[in-house]
Amino acid sequence: QHYQFSGRFAGGVMHDITTRYLQHFASDWTDGFSLKTVSASLMMYFGCLAPCIAFGALTYLETGGQMGTMEYLVAQALAGIIFSLLAGQPEIVLRTTGPTTVFIIELHRVCDGWSLPFVTTMSWVGIWSSLFMVVIALTDLCVPILRSCTRFTQEIFGLFVSAIFISAGGQAFVKYFHDDKYDLSHALFSLLLGLLTLQLGLWALAVRTSPFLIKAMRELTADFGIAAAITISTLTAWGSGVEGLEMLAVSDRIEPAGGRAWLVDLTQGPTWLPAFAVVPAMLLTLLMYVEMSISSLLVNKTENKLIKGPAYHLNFLVMALLVLVFSFLGLPFATGSLPHSPQFVRALSDVEEISVAGQTKTRVLWVRENRLAPLLVNVLIALSLVMLPVLREVPMAVLYGLFLFMGITGLATSQFWTRIKMIFMEPRLLPPTHYVRRVPISRVHAFTGVQLCCLGVLLGVRASPAALFFPLFIAALMPLRMTLAKGNIGLFTAPMLKMLDLIGEGSNAETSGEDSAGE
């Protein structure tokens, strides 16, 4: 029913309210009383804090100080707290994502070229975009993308987002070696701090499937691993006695960048500015439409074994209303986040180890679906605003290491990334997945090649003067995938595509194939 038009105005939203929000509201709180909630919340707190600070700092530089870290922190806290209370499925992590930050930066460049006031323009873009998104939510227009957004699109976009995280972290470390403010010793020590954070986090995750320790200890180590990694790396920096490291740069006061008022003056700029904002608003709507839908689909994959059900329309409506509020405050817009949303659900899961074709993997037993965990994450973000002196003692290199961790772990669960690695493997040593056994390897590589070309185009557009229009290229992935299914292409048959890219809820051919193979 989530993938069908209701035939009524606001029918999808009302269905989500009655079958998800109201029906499970009480259990959404009681199911949160668990140690898993604490560990998952701490992991996601640092996972959201680092992008807020890093993307905020990047936006501050690219916009000439008109928007920065403070706006990102306030937006994260407000969006997360309100979403955890009002959303139908609060496990979706709402934040200002890498693609949204790219859009904001490119919008500023357009404003510079047209001599338009940036904050006012962004407010009008947000107002129009929120209206478009309210219409989408109330007319069940979330359904088309839920039907057509298959694994092909999901994994290209997921790898695109992972690339943004990895490139942001990598470029930050490279900057230390070229910046005159840091000598070679500071650059090397910063790099070591970042790699220490990354490696400790990866080691902690690896403990979950290792033969060491008892199961409870393995789970505890994996759950609290990234929080411990950040703490250990920060203490290492403090104990080293090295001065002059780049630390978090956050204002002492809770105020917007540039000293402006919190409420945006919508009368600034030419009289035609509101009409001008319609076009970029359409692009922003398209971007948030795709990001929120893909995040929701990946969270609701069948192997995650969520039992309370999705709430695509209600979640989208709550997000649209948040965009409207943020437009008046001049805050960056928040949408469903990758890889945070699937990682958050994974962190709330109890898992078991299984052996599939000689390989040890983990399988979700059940997920603690609750509102307490996302509320706790964003309350901690809000408390960070009053703990600014403590946060300023965390080296940026540690958070850049967390960027690398988020990007790399986002690759780990991607079938697309697995198939990229398979291109360089000896054929007889390929992993015995269902698609290797049932699809000719030449067609597997061809499918991977098509996805790589699409990913290359996305990355190229992002680095080009046309970067503001990259949401169009993301949306074009879905009709492109549909053309592959047509017989006149000749590369793939319908059974091949079904193995490589199942269409429908879960959209995860790999897991279903493995389960059947295991049986």
Coordinates of C-alpha atoms in Angstrom, one line a residue:
Q1 CA 0.0 0.0 0.0
H2 CA 3.0 2.4 0.5
Y3 CA 3.7 2.0 -3.2
Q4 CA 0.2 2.8 -4.4
F5 CA -1.7 6.0 -5.0
S6 CA -4.4 6.4 -2.3
G7 CA -6.8 8.2 -4.7
R8 CA -7.6 10.8 -2.0
F9 CA -6.2 14.2 -1.1
A10 CA -3.6 13.6 1.6
G11 CA -4.5 9.9 1.6
G12 CA -0.9 8.8 2.0
V13 CA -0.2 11.2 4.8
M14 CA -3.3 10.1 6.7
H15 CA -2.4 6.4 6.2
D16 CA 1.0 7.0 7.6
I17 CA -0.5 8.9 10.6
T18 CA -3.0 6.1 11.5
T19 CA -0.9 3.0 10.7
R20 CA 2.5 4.2 11.8
Y21 CA 2.5 7.3 13.9
L22 CA -0.5 6.8 16.2
Q23 CA -0.4 3.0 16.2
H24 CA 3.3 2.7 17.3
F25 CA 3.8 6.1 19.1
A26 CA 3.8 4.6 22.6
S27 CA 6.1 1.7 21.7
D28 CA 8.4 4.1 19.9
W29 CA 9.3 5.5 23.3
T30 CA 9.3 2.3 25.4
D31 CA 11.4 0.4 22.8
G32 CA 14.2 3.0 23.3
F33 CA 15.1 1.9 26.8
S34 CA 18.2 -0.1 25.9
L35 CA 21.9 0.2 26.0
K36 CA 21.8 0.0 22.2
T37 CA 20.0 3.3 22.2
V38 CA 22.9 4.9 24.1
S39 CA 25.6 3.4 21.9
A40 CA 23.8 4.2 18.7
S41 CA 23.0 7.7 19.8
L42 CA 26.7 8.4 20.7
M43 CA 27.9 7.1 17.4
M44 CA 25.4 9.2 15.4
Y45 CA 26.0 12.2 17.6
F46 CA 29.6 12.3 16.5
G47 CA 28.6 11.2 13.0
C48 CA 26.3 14.3 12.7
L49 CA 28.5 16.7 14.6
A50 CA 31.5 16.3 12.4
P51 CA 29.6 17.1 9.1
C52 CA 27.9 20.0 10.8
I53 CA 31.3 21.5 11.7
A54 CA 33.2 20.6 8.6
F55 CA 30.4 21.5 6.1
G56 CA 29.6 24.6 8.1
A57 CA 33.3 25.7 7.9
L58 CA 33.4 24.9 4.2
T59 CA 30.2 26.9 3.6
Y60 CA 31.6 29.8 5.7
L61 CA 34.6 30.0 3.4
E62 CA 32.7 29.6 0.1
T63 CA 30.0 32.1 1.0
G64 CA 32.4 34.8 2.3
G65 CA 31.2 34.4 5.9
Q66 CA 27.5 34.7 5.2
M67 CA 26.6 31.2 6.6
G68 CA 28.7 28.9 8.8
T69 CA 29.0 26.3 11.5
M70 CA 26.6 27.9 13.9
E71 CA 23.8 27.8 11.4
Y72 CA 24.6 24.1 10.7
L73 CA 24.5 23.2 14.4
V74 CA 21.3 25.0 15.1
A75 CA 19.7 23.5 12.0
Q76 CA 20.8 20.0 13.0
A77 CA 19.4 20.3 16.5
L78 CA 16.1 21.8 15.5
A79 CA 15.5 19.5 12.6
G80 CA 16.5 16.4 14.5
I81 CA 14.4 17.1 17.6
I82 CA 11.3 18.1 15.7
F83 CA 11.6 15.2 13.3
S84 CA 12.0 12.7 16.2
L85 CA 8.8 13.9 17.7
L86 CA 6.6 14.4 14.6
A87 CA 7.9 12.1 11.9
G88 CA 6.3 8.8 11.2
Q89 CA 9.6 6.9 11.0
P90 CA 12.1 8.8 13.1
E91 CA 15.0 6.5 12.4
I92 CA 15.6 8.5 9.2
V93 CA 18.5 10.8 10.0
L94 CA 17.7 14.4 9.0
R95 CA 20.7 16.7 8.4
T96 CA 22.2 19.1 5.9
T97 CA 23.9 16.6 3.6
G98 CA 26.9 16.9 1.4
P99 CA 24.9 17.3 -1.8
T100 CA 22.7 20.0 -0.1
T101 CA 25.8 21.8 1.0
V102 CA 27.1 21.7 -2.6
F103 CA 23.8 23.2 -3.8
I104 CA 24.0 26.0 -1.2
I105 CA 27.5 26.9 -2.3
E106 CA 26.6 26.8 -6.0
L107 CA 23.6 29.0 -5.2
H108 CA 25.9 31.5 -3.6
R109 CA 28.0 31.6 -6.7
V110 CA 24.9 32.4 -8.8
C111 CA 24.0 35.1 -6.4
D112 CA 27.4 36.6 -6.7
G113 CA 27.2 36.6 -10.5
W114 CA 23.7 38.3 -10.4
S115 CA 24.6 40.6 -7.5
L116 CA 21.8 39.2 -5.4
P117 CA 21.6 39.0 -1.6
F118 CA 22.5 35.4 -0.8
V119 CA 20.6 34.8 2.4
T120 CA 17.4 36.4 1.1
T121 CA 17.7 34.5 -2.1
M122 CA 18.2 31.2 -0.3
S123 CA 15.1 32.0 1.9
W124 CA 12.9 32.5 -1.2
V125 CA 14.3 29.3 -2.7
G126 CA 13.4 27.5 0.5
I127 CA 9.9 29.0 0.7
W128 CA 9.1 27.9 -2.9
S129 CA 10.7 24.5 -2.4
S130 CA 8.7 23.8 0.8
L131 CA 5.5 24.6 -1.0
F132 CA 6.4 22.2 -3.8
M133 CA 7.3 19.5 -1.3
V134 CA 4.0 20.0 0.6
V135 CA 2.1 19.5 -2.7
I136 CA 4.2 16.3 -3.3
A137 CA 3.4 14.9 0.1
L138 CA -0.3 15.7 0.0
T139 CA -0.9 14.3 -3.5
D140 CA 1.0 11.0 -3.0
L141 CA 3.7 12.0 -5.5
C142 CA 6.2 10.2 -3.3
V143 CA 4.9 7.0 -5.0
P144 CA 6.5 7.4 -8.4
I145 CA 10.1 7.6 -7.1
L146 CA 9.4 4.8 -4.6
R147 CA 8.4 2.6 -7.5
S148 CA 11.2 3.6 -9.9
C149 CA 14.1 4.1 -7.6
T150 CA 15.9 0.7 -7.8
R151 CA 19.2 -0.5 -6.5
F152 CA 20.8 0.9 -9.6
T153 CA 20.0 4.5 -8.6
Q154 CA 20.3 4.0 -4.8
E155 CA 23.9 2.6 -5.0
I156 CA 25.1 5.2 -7.5
F157 CA 23.8 8.0 -5.2
G158 CA 25.2 6.2 -2.1
L159 CA 28.7 5.9 -3.6
F160 CA 28.4 9.6 -4.7
V161 CA 27.7 10.6 -1.1
S162 CA 30.5 8.4 0.2
A163 CA 32.9 10.0 -2.3
I164 CA 31.9 13.4 -0.9
F165 CA 32.8 12.3 2.6
I166 CA 36.1 10.7 1.6
S167 CA 37.1 13.6 -0.7
A168 CA 36.2 16.2 2.0
G169 CA 38.4 14.3 4.6
G170 CA 41.2 13.6 2.2
Q171 CA 41.3 17.2 0.9
A172 CA 41.5 18.5 4.4
F173 CA 44.6 16.4 5.2
V174 CA 46.2 17.5 1.9
K175 CA 45.5 21.1 2.8
Y176 CA 47.7 20.8 5.9
F177 CA 50.7 20.0 3.7
H178 CA 50.2 23.1 1.5
D179 CA 49.0 25.6 4.1
D180 CA 51.7 28.0 5.3
K181 CA 50.1 28.0 8.8
Y182 CA 51.3 24.4 9.4
D183 CA 54.8 23.0 9.1
L184 CA 55.5 19.4 8.1
S185 CA 55.4 18.1 11.7
H186 CA 51.9 19.5 12.3
A187 CA 50.7 18.2 9.0
L188 CA 52.0 14.7 9.7
F189 CA 50.7 14.7 13.3
S190 CA 47.2 15.8 12.0
L191 CA 47.3 13.0 9.5
L192 CA 48.2 10.5 12.2
L193 CA 45.3 11.7 14.4
G194 CA 42.9 11.2 11.5
L195 CA 44.2 7.8 10.6
L196 CA 44.1 6.8 14.2
T197 CA 40.4 7.7 14.5
L198 CA 39.7 5.9 11.2
Q199 CA 41.6 2.7 12.1
L200 CA 40.3 2.5 15.7
G201 CA 36.7 2.8 14.3
L202 CA 37.3 0.1 11.7
W203 CA 38.9 -2.2 14.2
A204 CA 36.0 -1.8 16.6
L205 CA 33.6 -2.7 13.8
A206 CA 35.7 -5.7 12.8
V207 CA 35.4 -7.1 16.4
R208 CA 31.7 -7.8 15.8
T209 CA 32.5 -10.7 13.4
S210 CA 35.8 -11.8 15.0
P211 CA 36.2 -14.9 17.1
F212 CA 37.6 -13.0 20.1
L213 CA 35.8 -12.1 23.3
I214 CA 32.3 -13.2 24.2
K215 CA 29.3 -12.0 22.0
A216 CA 28.2 -9.3 24.5
M217 CA 31.7 -7.8 24.6
R218 CA 32.0 -7.9 20.8
E219 CA 28.6 -6.1 20.5
L220 CA 29.6 -3.5 23.1
T221 CA 33.0 -2.9 21.4
A222 CA 31.4 -2.4 18.0
D223 CA 28.6 -0.2 19.3
F224 CA 30.8 2.2 21.3
G225 CA 33.9 1.9 19.0
I226 CA 33.7 5.1 17.1
A227 CA 32.9 7.2 20.2
A228 CA 35.9 5.6 21.9
A229 CA 38.1 6.2 18.8
I230 CA 37.2 10.0 18.9
T231 CA 37.9 10.1 22.6
I232 CA 41.2 8.3 22.4
S233 CA 42.4 10.4 19.4
T234 CA 41.4 13.6 21.2
L235 CA 43.2 12.6 24.4
T236 CA 46.3 11.6 22.3
A237 CA 46.3 15.1 20.8
W238 CA 46.0 16.7 24.3
G239 CA 48.7 14.5 25.8
S240 CA 51.2 15.0 23.0
G241 CA 51.8 18.6 23.9
V242 CA 51.8 19.6 20.3
E243 CA 50.7 23.2 19.9
G244 CA 49.2 24.9 16.8
L245 CA 46.8 22.1 15.7
E246 CA 43.7 23.1 13.9
M247 CA 40.8 23.0 16.4
L248 CA 37.1 23.5 16.1
A249 CA 36.4 27.1 15.2
V250 CA 33.0 27.9 16.7
S251 CA 31.7 31.3 17.9
D252 CA 31.3 31.9 21.7
R253 CA 27.7 33.1 21.1
I254 CA 24.7 31.5 19.5
E255 CA 24.3 33.9 16.6
P256 CA 24.3 33.7 12.8
A257 CA 27.4 34.3 10.7
G258 CA 28.1 37.9 9.8
G259 CA 26.1 39.2 12.8
R260 CA 22.8 39.3 11.0
A261 CA 19.4 38.8 12.8
W262 CA 18.0 35.4 13.0
L263 CA 14.9 36.4 11.0
V264 CA 15.7 37.0 7.4
D265 CA 14.7 40.3 5.7
L266 CA 12.7 39.0 2.7
T267 CA 12.4 42.5 1.3
Q268 CA 16.1 42.8 0.3
G269 CA 17.0 42.5 -3.3
P270 CA 15.2 43.4 -6.5
T271 CA 11.4 43.0 -6.8
W272 CA 11.8 40.1 -9.2
L273 CA 13.9 38.0 -6.7
P274 CA 10.9 35.9 -5.5
A275 CA 10.1 34.9 -9.1
F276 CA 13.8 34.3 -9.9
A277 CA 14.0 31.9 -6.9
V278 CA 11.4 29.5 -8.5
V279 CA 13.9 27.8 -10.8
P280 CA 16.6 27.0 -8.2
A281 CA 13.7 26.0 -5.8
M282 CA 12.7 23.3 -8.4
L283 CA 16.2 22.0 -8.4
L284 CA 16.4 21.9 -4.6
T285 CA 13.0 20.2 -4.4
L286 CA 14.2 17.5 -6.9
L287 CA 17.4 17.0 -4.8
M288 CA 15.6 16.7 -1.5
Y289 CA 13.0 14.5 -3.1
V290 CA 15.6 12.0 -4.3
E291 CA 17.8 12.2 -1.2
M292 CA 14.9 11.6 1.2
S293 CA 13.4 8.8 -0.9
I294 CA 16.7 6.9 -1.3
S295 CA 17.5 7.3 2.4
S296 CA 14.1 5.9 3.3
L297 CA 14.3 3.0 0.8
L298 CA 17.7 2.0 2.1
V299 CA 16.5 2.1 5.7
N300 CA 13.5 0.0 4.8
K301 CA 15.3 -2.8 3.0
T302 CA 13.9 -6.2 3.8
E303 CA 17.1 -7.4 5.4
N304 CA 16.9 -4.7 8.1
K305 CA 13.7 -6.4 9.3
L306 CA 11.9 -3.3 10.4
I307 CA 8.4 -4.3 11.7
K308 CA 6.6 -1.0 12.3
G309 CA 6.6 0.0 8.7
P310 CA 7.7 3.1 6.7
A311 CA 6.0 6.5 6.6
Y312 CA 7.2 8.0 3.4
H313 CA 4.5 10.7 2.9
L314 CA 4.3 11.9 6.5
N315 CA 8.1 12.1 6.8
F316 CA 8.3 14.1 3.6
L317 CA 5.6 16.5 4.8
V318 CA 7.4 17.1 8.1
M319 CA 10.6 17.7 6.2
A320 CA 8.8 20.2 3.9
L321 CA 7.5 22.2 6.9
L322 CA 11.0 22.2 8.4
V323 CA 12.3 23.7 5.2
L324 CA 9.7 26.4 5.4
V325 CA 10.7 27.3 9.0
F326 CA 14.4 27.2 8.2
S327 CA 13.8 29.6 5.2
F328 CA 12.6 32.3 7.5
L329 CA 15.6 31.7 9.9
G330 CA 18.3 31.5 7.1
L331 CA 19.3 28.0 8.1
P332 CA 20.6 25.3 5.8
F333 CA 18.0 22.8 4.7
A334 CA 17.9 19.3 6.2
T335 CA 16.9 16.1 4.4
G336 CA 17.3 12.4 4.7
S337 CA 21.0 11.5 5.0
L338 CA 23.3 8.9 3.6
P339 CA 25.1 6.9 4.8
H340 CA 23.9 8.0 8.3
S341 CA 20.3 6.7 8.0
P342 CA 21.2 3.1 7.2
Q343 CA 24.1 3.2 9.6
F344 CA 21.8 4.4 12.4
V345 CA 19.4 1.6 11.8
R346 CA 22.3 -0.9 11.8
A347 CA 23.6 0.5 15.1
L348 CA 20.1 0.0 16.6
S349 CA 20.1 -3.7 15.4
D350 CA 20.8 -6.9 17.2
V351 CA 22.7 -9.1 14.7
E352 CA 24.0 -12.7 14.5
E353 CA 26.9 -14.2 12.6
I354 CA 26.1 -16.6 9.7
S355 CA 28.1 -18.5 7.2
V356 CA 27.1 -18.0 3.5
A357 CA 29.1 -20.0 0.9
G358 CA 32.1 -20.1 3.3
Q359 CA 32.0 -16.4 4.1
T360 CA 31.1 -15.1 7.6
K361 CA 28.5 -12.3 7.5
T362 CA 26.1 -10.7 9.9
R363 CA 22.4 -10.9 9.7
V364 CA 19.9 -8.6 11.5
L365 CA 17.7 -10.3 14.1
W366 CA 15.6 -7.2 15.0
V367 CA 15.9 -3.5 15.2
R368 CA 15.0 -1.3 18.2
E369 CA 12.8 1.1 16.3
N370 CA 12.3 4.1 18.6
R371 CA 12.1 7.9 19.0
L372 CA 14.3 8.1 22.0
A373 CA 17.6 7.4 20.1
P374 CA 17.2 10.2 17.4
L375 CA 15.9 12.6 20.1
L376 CA 19.0 11.9 22.2
V377 CA 21.3 12.4 19.3
N378 CA 19.9 15.9 18.6
V379 CA 19.5 16.9 22.2
L380 CA 23.3 16.2 22.5
I381 CA 23.8 18.4 19.4
A382 CA 21.8 21.1 21.1
L383 CA 23.8 20.7 24.3
S384 CA 26.9 21.1 22.1
L385 CA 25.9 24.7 21.6
V386 CA 26.4 25.3 25.4
M387 CA 29.5 23.2 25.5
L388 CA 31.4 25.2 22.8
P389 CA 34.5 25.6 25.0
V390 CA 34.8 21.8 25.3
L391 CA 34.2 21.2 21.5
R392 CA 36.8 23.7 20.7
E393 CA 39.4 21.4 22.2
V394 CA 38.6 18.6 19.7
P395 CA 41.2 18.7 16.8
M396 CA 39.6 19.0 13.4
A397 CA 41.9 16.2 12.2
V398 CA 40.0 13.8 14.4
L399 CA 36.7 14.8 12.8
Y400 CA 38.3 14.6 9.3
G401 CA 39.2 11.0 10.3
L402 CA 35.5 10.5 11.1
F403 CA 34.6 11.8 7.7
L404 CA 36.8 9.0 6.2
F405 CA 35.2 6.5 8.5
M406 CA 31.7 7.4 7.4
G407 CA 32.6 7.3 3.8
I408 CA 34.5 4.0 3.9
T409 CA 31.8 2.2 6.0
G410 CA 29.2 3.5 3.5
L411 CA 31.1 1.5 0.9
A412 CA 31.2 -1.7 2.9
T413 CA 27.5 -2.5 2.5
S414 CA 27.3 -1.6 -1.2
Q415 CA 26.9 -4.3 -3.8
F416 CA 28.1 -1.7 -6.4
W417 CA 31.4 -1.4 -4.5
T418 CA 31.7 -5.2 -4.4
R419 CA 31.2 -5.4 -8.1
I420 CA 33.8 -2.7 -8.7
K421 CA 36.4 -4.7 -6.8
M422 CA 35.4 -7.8 -8.8
I423 CA 36.6 -6.2 -12.0
F424 CA 40.2 -6.6 -10.8
M425 CA 39.8 -10.1 -9.4
E426 CA 40.8 -13.4 -11.0
P427 CA 37.6 -15.0 -12.3
R428 CA 38.0 -18.2 -10.4
L429 CA 38.3 -16.3 -7.1
L430 CA 35.2 -14.2 -7.5
P431 CA 32.8 -14.3 -4.5
P432 CA 30.1 -16.9 -4.9
T433 CA 27.2 -14.4 -4.9
H434 CA 23.9 -15.2 -6.6
Y435 CA 24.5 -12.8 -9.5
V436 CA 28.0 -14.3 -10.2
R437 CA 26.4 -17.8 -10.4
R438 CA 23.4 -16.8 -12.5
V439 CA 24.5 -13.8 -14.7
P440 CA 27.4 -14.0 -17.2
I441 CA 30.4 -12.2 -15.7
S442 CA 30.7 -10.0 -18.8
R443 CA 27.2 -8.7 -18.2
V444 CA 27.9 -8.2 -14.5
H445 CA 30.9 -6.0 -15.4
A446 CA 28.8 -4.2 -18.1
F447 CA 26.2 -3.3 -15.5
T448 CA 29.0 -2.1 -13.2
G449 CA 30.5 -0.1 -16.1
V450 CA 27.2 1.7 -16.7
Q451 CA 27.0 2.6 -13.0
L452 CA 30.6 3.8 -13.0
C453 CA 29.9 6.0 -16.0
C454 CA 26.9 7.5 -14.3
L455 CA 29.0 8.1 -11.1
G456 CA 31.7 9.8 -13.2
V457 CA 29.2 12.1 -14.8
L458 CA 27.8 13.1 -11.3
L459 CA 31.2 13.8 -10.0
G460 CA 32.1 15.7 -13.1
V461 CA 29.0 17.9 -13.0
R462 CA 29.6 18.6 -9.3
A463 CA 33.1 20.0 -10.2
S464 CA 31.8 22.0 -13.2
P465 CA 30.3 25.4 -13.6
A466 CA 26.9 23.7 -14.0
A467 CA 27.1 22.2 -10.5
L468 CA 23.8 23.9 -9.5
F469 CA 22.0 21.5 -11.9
F470 CA 23.4 18.3 -10.6
P471 CA 20.0 17.3 -9.1
L472 CA 18.8 16.9 -12.6
F473 CA 21.5 14.3 -13.4
I474 CA 20.7 12.4 -10.2
A475 CA 17.0 12.3 -11.2
A476 CA 17.9 11.2 -14.7
L477 CA 19.4 7.9 -13.3
M478 CA 15.9 6.5 -12.9
P479 CA 14.7 6.8 -16.5
L480 CA 18.2 5.6 -17.6
R481 CA 17.7 2.5 -15.5
M482 CA 14.3 1.9 -17.1
T483 CA 15.8 2.0 -20.6
L484 CA 18.2 -0.8 -19.7
A485 CA 15.2 -3.0 -19.2
K486 CA 14.0 -2.5 -22.8
G487 CA 14.8 -5.3 -25.1
N488 CA 16.3 -3.1 -27.9
I489 CA 19.3 -2.3 -25.7
G490 CA 20.5 -5.9 -26.0
L491 CA 23.0 -5.8 -23.1
F492 CA 20.8 -7.3 -20.4
T493 CA 17.8 -9.6 -20.2
A494 CA 15.0 -9.1 -17.7
P495 CA 16.2 -12.1 -15.5
M496 CA 19.8 -10.6 -15.5
L497 CA 18.5 -7.2 -14.3
K498 CA 16.3 -8.9 -11.7
M499 CA 19.4 -10.6 -10.2
L500 CA 21.5 -7.4 -10.4
D501 CA 18.9 -4.9 -9.4
L502 CA 15.6 -6.0 -7.9
I503 CA 12.8 -3.5 -8.2
G504 CA 10.5 -3.0 -5.2
E505 CA 10.5 -2.9 -1.5
G506 CA 13.9 -3.6 -0.1
S507 CA 15.5 -3.5 -3.5
N508 CA 18.2 -5.9 -2.4
A509 CA 18.7 -8.8 -4.7
E510 CA 21.9 -9.9 -3.0
T511 CA 20.4 -10.8 0.4
S512 CA 17.4 -12.6 -1.0
G513 CA 19.7 -14.5 -3.3
E514 CA 22.0 -15.5 -0.5
D515 CA 19.1 -16.6 1.7
S516 CA 17.8 -18.8 -1.1
A517 CA 21.2 -20.2 -1.8
G518 CA 21.8 -20.9 1.8
E519 CA 18.6 -22.8 2.1

